[in-house]
Coordinates of C-alpha atoms in Angstrom, one line a residue:
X1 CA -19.0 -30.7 -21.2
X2 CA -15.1 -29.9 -20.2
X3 CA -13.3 -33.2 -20.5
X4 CA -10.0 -31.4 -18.1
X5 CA -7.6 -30.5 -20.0
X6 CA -5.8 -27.3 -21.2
X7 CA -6.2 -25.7 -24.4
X8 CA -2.2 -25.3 -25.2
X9 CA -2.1 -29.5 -24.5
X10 CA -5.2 -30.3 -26.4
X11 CA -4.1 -28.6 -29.4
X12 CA -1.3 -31.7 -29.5
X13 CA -3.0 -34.8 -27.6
X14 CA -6.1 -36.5 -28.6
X15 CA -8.8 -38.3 -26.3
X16 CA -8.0 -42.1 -27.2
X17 CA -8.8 -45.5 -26.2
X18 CA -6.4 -45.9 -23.5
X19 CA -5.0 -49.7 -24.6
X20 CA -4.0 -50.8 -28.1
X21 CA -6.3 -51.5 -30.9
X22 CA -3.4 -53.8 -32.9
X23 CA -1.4 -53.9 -35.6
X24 CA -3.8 -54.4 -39.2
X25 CA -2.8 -54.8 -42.7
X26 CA -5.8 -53.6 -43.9
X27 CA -9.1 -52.6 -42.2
X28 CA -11.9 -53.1 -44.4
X29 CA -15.3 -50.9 -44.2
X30 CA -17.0 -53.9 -43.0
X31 CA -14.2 -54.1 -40.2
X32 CA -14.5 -50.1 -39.3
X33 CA -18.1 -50.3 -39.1
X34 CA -18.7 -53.5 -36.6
X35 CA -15.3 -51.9 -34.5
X36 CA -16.9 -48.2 -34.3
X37 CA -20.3 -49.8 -33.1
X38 CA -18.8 -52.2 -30.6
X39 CA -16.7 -49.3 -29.3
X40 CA -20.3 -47.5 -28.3
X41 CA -20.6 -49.4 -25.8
X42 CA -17.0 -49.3 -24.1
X43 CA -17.2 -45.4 -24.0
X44 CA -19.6 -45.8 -21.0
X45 CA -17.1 -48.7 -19.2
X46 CA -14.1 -47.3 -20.3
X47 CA -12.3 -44.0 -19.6
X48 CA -10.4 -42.8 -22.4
X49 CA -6.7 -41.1 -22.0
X50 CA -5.3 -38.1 -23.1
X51 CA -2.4 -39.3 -24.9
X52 CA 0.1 -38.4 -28.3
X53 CA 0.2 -40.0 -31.8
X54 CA 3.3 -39.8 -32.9
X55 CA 5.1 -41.8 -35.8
X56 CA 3.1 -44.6 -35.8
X57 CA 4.1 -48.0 -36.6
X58 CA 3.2 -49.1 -40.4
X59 CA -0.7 -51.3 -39.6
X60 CA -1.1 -49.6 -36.5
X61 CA -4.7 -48.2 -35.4
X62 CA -6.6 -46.0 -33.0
X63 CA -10.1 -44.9 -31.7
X64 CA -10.3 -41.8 -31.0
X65 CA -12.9 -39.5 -29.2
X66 CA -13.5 -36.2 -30.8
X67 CA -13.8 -33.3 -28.5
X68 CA -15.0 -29.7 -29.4
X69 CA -11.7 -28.0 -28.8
X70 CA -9.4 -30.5 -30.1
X71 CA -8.2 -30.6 -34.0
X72 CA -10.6 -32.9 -35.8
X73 CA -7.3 -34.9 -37.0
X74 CA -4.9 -35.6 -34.5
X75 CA -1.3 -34.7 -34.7
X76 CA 0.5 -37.5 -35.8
X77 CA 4.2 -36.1 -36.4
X78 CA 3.9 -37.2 -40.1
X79 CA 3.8 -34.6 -43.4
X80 CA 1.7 -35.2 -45.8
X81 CA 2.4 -34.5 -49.3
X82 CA -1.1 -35.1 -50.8
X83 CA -4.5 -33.5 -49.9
X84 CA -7.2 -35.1 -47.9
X85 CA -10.2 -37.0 -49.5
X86 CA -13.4 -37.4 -47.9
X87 CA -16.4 -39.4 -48.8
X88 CA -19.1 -41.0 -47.8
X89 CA -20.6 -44.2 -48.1
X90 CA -24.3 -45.8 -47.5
X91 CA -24.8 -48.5 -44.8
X92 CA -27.6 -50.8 -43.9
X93 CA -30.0 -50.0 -41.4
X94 CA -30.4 -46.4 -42.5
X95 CA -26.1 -45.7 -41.5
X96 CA -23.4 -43.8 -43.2
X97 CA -19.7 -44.1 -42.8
X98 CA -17.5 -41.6 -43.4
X99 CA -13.9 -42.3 -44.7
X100 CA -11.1 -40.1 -45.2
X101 CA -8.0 -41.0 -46.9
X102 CA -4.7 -39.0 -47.2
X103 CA -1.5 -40.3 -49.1
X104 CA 2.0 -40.0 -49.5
X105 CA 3.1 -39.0 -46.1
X106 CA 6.8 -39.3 -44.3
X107 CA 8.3 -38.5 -40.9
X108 CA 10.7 -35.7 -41.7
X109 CA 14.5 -36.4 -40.4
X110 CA 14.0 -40.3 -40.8
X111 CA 12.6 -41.0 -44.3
X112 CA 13.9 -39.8 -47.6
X113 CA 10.5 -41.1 -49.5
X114 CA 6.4 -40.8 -48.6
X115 CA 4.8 -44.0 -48.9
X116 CA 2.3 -43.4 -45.8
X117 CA -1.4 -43.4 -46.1
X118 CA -3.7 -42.1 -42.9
X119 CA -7.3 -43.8 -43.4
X120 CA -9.8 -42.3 -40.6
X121 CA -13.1 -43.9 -40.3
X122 CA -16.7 -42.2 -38.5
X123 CA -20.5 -43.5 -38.2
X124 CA -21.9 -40.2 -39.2
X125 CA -25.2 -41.6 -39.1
X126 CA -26.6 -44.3 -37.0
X127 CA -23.6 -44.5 -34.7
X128 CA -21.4 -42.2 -32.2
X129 CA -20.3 -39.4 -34.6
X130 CA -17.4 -38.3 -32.2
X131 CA -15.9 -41.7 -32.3
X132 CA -13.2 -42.3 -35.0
X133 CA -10.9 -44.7 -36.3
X134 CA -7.9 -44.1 -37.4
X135 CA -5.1 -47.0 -39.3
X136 CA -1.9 -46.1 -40.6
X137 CA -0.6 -48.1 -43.6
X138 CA 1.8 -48.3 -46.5
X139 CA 1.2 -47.3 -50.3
X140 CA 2.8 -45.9 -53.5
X141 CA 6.0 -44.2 -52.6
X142 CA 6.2 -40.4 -53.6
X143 CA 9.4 -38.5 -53.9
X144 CA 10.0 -36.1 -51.2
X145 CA 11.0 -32.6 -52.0
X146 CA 14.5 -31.6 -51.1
X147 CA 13.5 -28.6 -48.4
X148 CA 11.0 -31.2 -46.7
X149 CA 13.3 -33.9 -45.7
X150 CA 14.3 -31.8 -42.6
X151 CA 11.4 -29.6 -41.8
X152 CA 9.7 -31.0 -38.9
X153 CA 5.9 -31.0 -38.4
X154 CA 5.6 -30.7 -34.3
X155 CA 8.2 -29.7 -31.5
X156 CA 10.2 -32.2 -29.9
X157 CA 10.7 -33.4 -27.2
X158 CA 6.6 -34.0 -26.7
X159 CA 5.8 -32.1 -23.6
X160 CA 5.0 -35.0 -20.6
X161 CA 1.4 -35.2 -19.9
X162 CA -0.3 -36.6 -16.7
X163 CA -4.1 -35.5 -17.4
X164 CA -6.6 -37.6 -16.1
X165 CA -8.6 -40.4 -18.2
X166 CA -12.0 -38.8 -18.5
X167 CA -15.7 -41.1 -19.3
X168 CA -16.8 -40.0 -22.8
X169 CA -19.9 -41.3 -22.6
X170 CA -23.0 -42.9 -20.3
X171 CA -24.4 -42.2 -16.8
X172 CA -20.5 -41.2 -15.6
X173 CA -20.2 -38.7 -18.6
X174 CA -17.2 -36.1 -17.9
X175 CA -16.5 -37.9 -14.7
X176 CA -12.2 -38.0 -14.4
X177 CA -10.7 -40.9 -13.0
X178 CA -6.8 -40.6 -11.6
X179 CA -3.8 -42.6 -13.7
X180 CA -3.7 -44.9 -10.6
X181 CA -7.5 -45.8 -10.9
X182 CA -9.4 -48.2 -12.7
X183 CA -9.4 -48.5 -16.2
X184 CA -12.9 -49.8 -16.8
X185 CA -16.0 -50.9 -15.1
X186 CA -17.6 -54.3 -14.9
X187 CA -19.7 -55.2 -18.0
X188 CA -23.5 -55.3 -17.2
X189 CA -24.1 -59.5 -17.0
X190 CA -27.2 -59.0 -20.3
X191 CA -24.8 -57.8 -22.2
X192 CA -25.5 -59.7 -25.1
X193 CA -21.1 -59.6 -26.2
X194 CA -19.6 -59.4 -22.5
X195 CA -15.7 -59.8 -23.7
X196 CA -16.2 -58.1 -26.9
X197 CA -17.3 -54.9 -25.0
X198 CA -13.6 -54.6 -23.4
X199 CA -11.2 -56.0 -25.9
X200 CA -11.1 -53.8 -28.7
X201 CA -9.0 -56.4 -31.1
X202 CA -12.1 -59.2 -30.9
X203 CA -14.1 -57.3 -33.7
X204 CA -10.6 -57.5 -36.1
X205 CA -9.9 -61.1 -35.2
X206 CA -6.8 -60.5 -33.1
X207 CA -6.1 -63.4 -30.3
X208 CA -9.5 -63.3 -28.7
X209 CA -8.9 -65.8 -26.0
X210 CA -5.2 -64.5 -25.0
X211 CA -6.4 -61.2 -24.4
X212 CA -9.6 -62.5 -22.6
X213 CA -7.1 -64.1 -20.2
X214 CA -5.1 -61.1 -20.3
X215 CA -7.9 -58.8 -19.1
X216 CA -9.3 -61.0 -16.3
X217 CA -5.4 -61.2 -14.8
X218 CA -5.9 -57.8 -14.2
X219 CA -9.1 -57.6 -13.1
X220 CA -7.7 -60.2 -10.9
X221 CA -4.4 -58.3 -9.9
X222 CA -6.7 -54.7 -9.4
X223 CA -9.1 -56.9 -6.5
X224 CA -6.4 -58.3 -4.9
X225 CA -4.5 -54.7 -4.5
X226 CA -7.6 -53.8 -3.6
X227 CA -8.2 -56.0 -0.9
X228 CA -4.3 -55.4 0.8
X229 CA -5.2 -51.7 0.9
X230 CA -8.5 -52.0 2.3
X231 CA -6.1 -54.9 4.9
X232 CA -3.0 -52.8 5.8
X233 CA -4.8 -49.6 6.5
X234 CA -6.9 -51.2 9.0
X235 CA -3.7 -52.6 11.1
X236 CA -1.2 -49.3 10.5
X237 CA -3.8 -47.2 12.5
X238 CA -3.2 -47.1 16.3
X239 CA -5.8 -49.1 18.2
X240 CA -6.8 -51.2 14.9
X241 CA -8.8 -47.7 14.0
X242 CA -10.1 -47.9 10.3
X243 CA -8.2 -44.8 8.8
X244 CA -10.8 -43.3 6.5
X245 CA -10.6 -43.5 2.7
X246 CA -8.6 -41.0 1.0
X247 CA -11.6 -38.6 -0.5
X248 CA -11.0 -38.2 -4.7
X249 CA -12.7 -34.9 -5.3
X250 CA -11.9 -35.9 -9.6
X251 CA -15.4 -36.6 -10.0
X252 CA -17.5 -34.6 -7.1
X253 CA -19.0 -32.0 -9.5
X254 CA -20.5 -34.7 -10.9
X255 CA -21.9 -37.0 -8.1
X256 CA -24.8 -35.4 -7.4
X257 CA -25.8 -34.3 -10.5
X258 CA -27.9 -36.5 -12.9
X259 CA -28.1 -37.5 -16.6
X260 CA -31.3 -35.7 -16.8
X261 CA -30.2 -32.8 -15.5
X262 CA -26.7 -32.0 -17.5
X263 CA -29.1 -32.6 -20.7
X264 CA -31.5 -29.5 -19.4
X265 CA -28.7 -27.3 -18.5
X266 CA -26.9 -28.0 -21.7
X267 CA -30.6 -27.3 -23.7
X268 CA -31.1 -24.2 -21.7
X269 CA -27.0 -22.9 -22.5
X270 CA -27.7 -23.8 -26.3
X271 CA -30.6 -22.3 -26.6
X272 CA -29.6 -19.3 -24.6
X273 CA -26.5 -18.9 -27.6
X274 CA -28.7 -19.5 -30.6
X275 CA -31.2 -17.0 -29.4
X276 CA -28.0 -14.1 -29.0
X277 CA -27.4 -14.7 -32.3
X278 CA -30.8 -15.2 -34.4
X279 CA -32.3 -12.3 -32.3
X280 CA -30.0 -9.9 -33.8
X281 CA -30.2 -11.8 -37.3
X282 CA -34.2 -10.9 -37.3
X283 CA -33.9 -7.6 -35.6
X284 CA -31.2 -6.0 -36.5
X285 CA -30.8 -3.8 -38.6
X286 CA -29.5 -5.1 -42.1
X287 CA -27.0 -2.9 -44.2
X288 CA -28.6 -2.2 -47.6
X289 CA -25.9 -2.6 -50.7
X290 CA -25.9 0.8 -52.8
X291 CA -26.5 -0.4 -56.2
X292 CA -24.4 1.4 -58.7
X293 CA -25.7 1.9 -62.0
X294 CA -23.7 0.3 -64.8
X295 CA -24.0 3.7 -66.5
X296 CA -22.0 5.9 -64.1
X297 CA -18.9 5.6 -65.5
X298 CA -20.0 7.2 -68.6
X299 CA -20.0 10.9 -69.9
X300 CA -22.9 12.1 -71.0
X301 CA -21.2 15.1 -73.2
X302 CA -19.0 13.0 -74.6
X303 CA -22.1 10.8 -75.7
X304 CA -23.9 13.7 -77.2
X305 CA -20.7 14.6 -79.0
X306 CA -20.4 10.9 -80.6
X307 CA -24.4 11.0 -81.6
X308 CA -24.2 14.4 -83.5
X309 CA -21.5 13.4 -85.3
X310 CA -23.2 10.0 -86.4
X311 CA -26.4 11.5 -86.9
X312 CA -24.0 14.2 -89.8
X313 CA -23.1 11.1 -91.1
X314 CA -25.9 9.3 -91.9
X315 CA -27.1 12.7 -93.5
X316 CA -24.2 12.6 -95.9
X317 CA -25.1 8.9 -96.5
X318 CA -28.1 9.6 -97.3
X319 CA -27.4 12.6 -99.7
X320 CA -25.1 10.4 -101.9
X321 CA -27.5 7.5 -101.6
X322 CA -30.4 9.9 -103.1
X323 CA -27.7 11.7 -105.7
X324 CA -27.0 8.1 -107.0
X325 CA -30.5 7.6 -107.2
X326 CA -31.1 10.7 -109.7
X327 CA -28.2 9.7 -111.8
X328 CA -30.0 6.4 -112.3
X329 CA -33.3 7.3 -113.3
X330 CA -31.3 9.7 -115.7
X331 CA -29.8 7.1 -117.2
X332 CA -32.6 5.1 -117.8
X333 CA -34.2 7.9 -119.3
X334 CA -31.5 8.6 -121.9
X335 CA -31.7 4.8 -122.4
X336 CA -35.3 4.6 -124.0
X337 CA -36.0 4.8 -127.8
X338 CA -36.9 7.9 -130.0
X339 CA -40.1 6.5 -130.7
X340 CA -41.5 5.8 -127.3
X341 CA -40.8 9.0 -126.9
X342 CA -42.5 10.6 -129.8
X343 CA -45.5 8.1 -130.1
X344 CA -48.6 9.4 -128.5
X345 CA -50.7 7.0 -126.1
X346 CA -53.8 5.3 -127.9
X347 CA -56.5 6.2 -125.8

């Protein structure tokens, strides 16, 4: 699935939720996990931006959509003194979150001390493992090395970017929609949490009813625009003439083309790659290690050498050990009285 965009810009932007999350405090697992499955459903309304992080704000938060050939964390502008932890923890109803945690972090040219922390939050079971959370916050302050303070972590100035926003997810998968376009579709009316689908602060508590209000302004503002286009076009052509609708070829290679189908061709193109590489695996022909022997680096003359002279040695050893063994039984003898000598055995 190509999501439009180059490889040079994706190496630097990240596929985000195009409005913003909030400002947090803290965001606490329970928080993450409610926010990550709301946000399920507002992938398939929503199109989502390619767009920078760069020196956040301290509370400030972001979903993010993982693609294949972007870096699995986002550059943020921020250097991090401390390695990343991951672990994983077990949810109800058979889910896991995953959380990673990095520390003592600092934007290079504008702070002499690392106090950052990066938290990034995904529903690796049971949930949209390409979505992700990410919250920047304060911690324990770390002292920055001297040859750090300068050395910058990405080029600036950030390179402009006018890329479409691009449907992660649903029936309109892949499908690009102009800067100019809509930002959403309507919410289907079962939807069992119409509002929280679109405002992505009503799982965290943040002003529910302002931005409610907010939302359907602009839903209000977008018909209305709407409406003076569909208007003035009709009366700037001569004769009253309808002037036909400009045509947006963003998402034509994907009209016509069904859920259904993208699946199968994906399948088939998976499938087609796995077999390249496991038919060679159980064909091919495998390379057979040469087993040396642990002997080889010895000399065999030089062996027979050290063995004859042993084998003299033990010889002599056992020469002296057999002439100490006379000298005893000499002794012995010379030890015994005259008469046991002399006096003959009673038969």
């Amino acid at each position: 699935m190509s999501y439009a965009v180059s490889y040079a810009s994706a190496s630097e932007l990240c596929l985000r939720y195009p409005e913003n999350v909030g400002i947090h405090a803290q965001i606490s697992y329970e928080q993450a996990i409610g926010l990550l499955t709301q946000a399920v459903d507002l992938t398939h309304r929503v199109p989502f931006a390619w767009a920078y992080i760069d020196k956040p704000p301290d509370g400030q938060a972001y979903l993010i959509f993982i693609v294949p050939r972007t870096p699995h964390v986002p550059p943020d502008g921020i250097r991090w003194l401390d390695q990343e932890k991951t672990y994983r923890l077990p949810v109800p109803n058979g889910r896991e979150l995953e959380v990673s945690e990095v520390k003592y972090g600092f934007v290079p040219n504008g702070e002499a001390s690392a106090s950052r922390i990066r938290r990034r939050f995904r529903l690796v079971k049971g949930g949209n493992s390409q979505l992700m959370l990410v919250h920047y916050l304060r911690g324990d302050t770390a002292t920055v090395p001297a040859h750090l303070l300068s050395a910058a972590v990405r080029s600036y100035p950030l390179r402009p970017t006018n890329e479409p926003r691009v449907f992660v997810s649903g029936e309109r998968i892949g499908q690009r929609v102009p800067h100019n376009g809509p930002t959403s579709l309507p919410a289907a009316s079962s939807s069992p949490h119409p509002a929280h689908g679109v405002n992505m602060g009503l799982g965290l508590g943040i002003g529910a009813m302002n931005q409610a209000a907010a939302l359907a302004q602009r839903n209000q503002a977008m018909d209305v625009l709407e409406r003076e286009r569909g208007v003035g076009g009709i009366a700037s052509m001569p004769g009253g003439a309808a002037r036909p609708p400009e045509e947006d070829d963003s998402g034509e290679e994907y009209e016509n083309v069904s859920t259904r189908t993208l699946a199968i061709e994906r399948f088939k193109r998976n499938h087609e790659l796995m077999a390249e590489v496991f038919t060679y695996a159980s064909k091919g022909h495998r390379a057979i290690p040469t087993v040396v022997s642990p002997y080889a680096s010895l000399d065999i003359s030089e062996l027979d050498g050290k063995m004859t002279k042993l084998t003299a040695e033990i010889e002599v050893l056992k020469a002296r050990a057999e002439e100490r063994r006379i000298v005893r039984e000499a002794a012995k003898v010379a030890e015994m009285p005259e008469d046991m000598e002399t006096t003959p055995v009673m038969a």
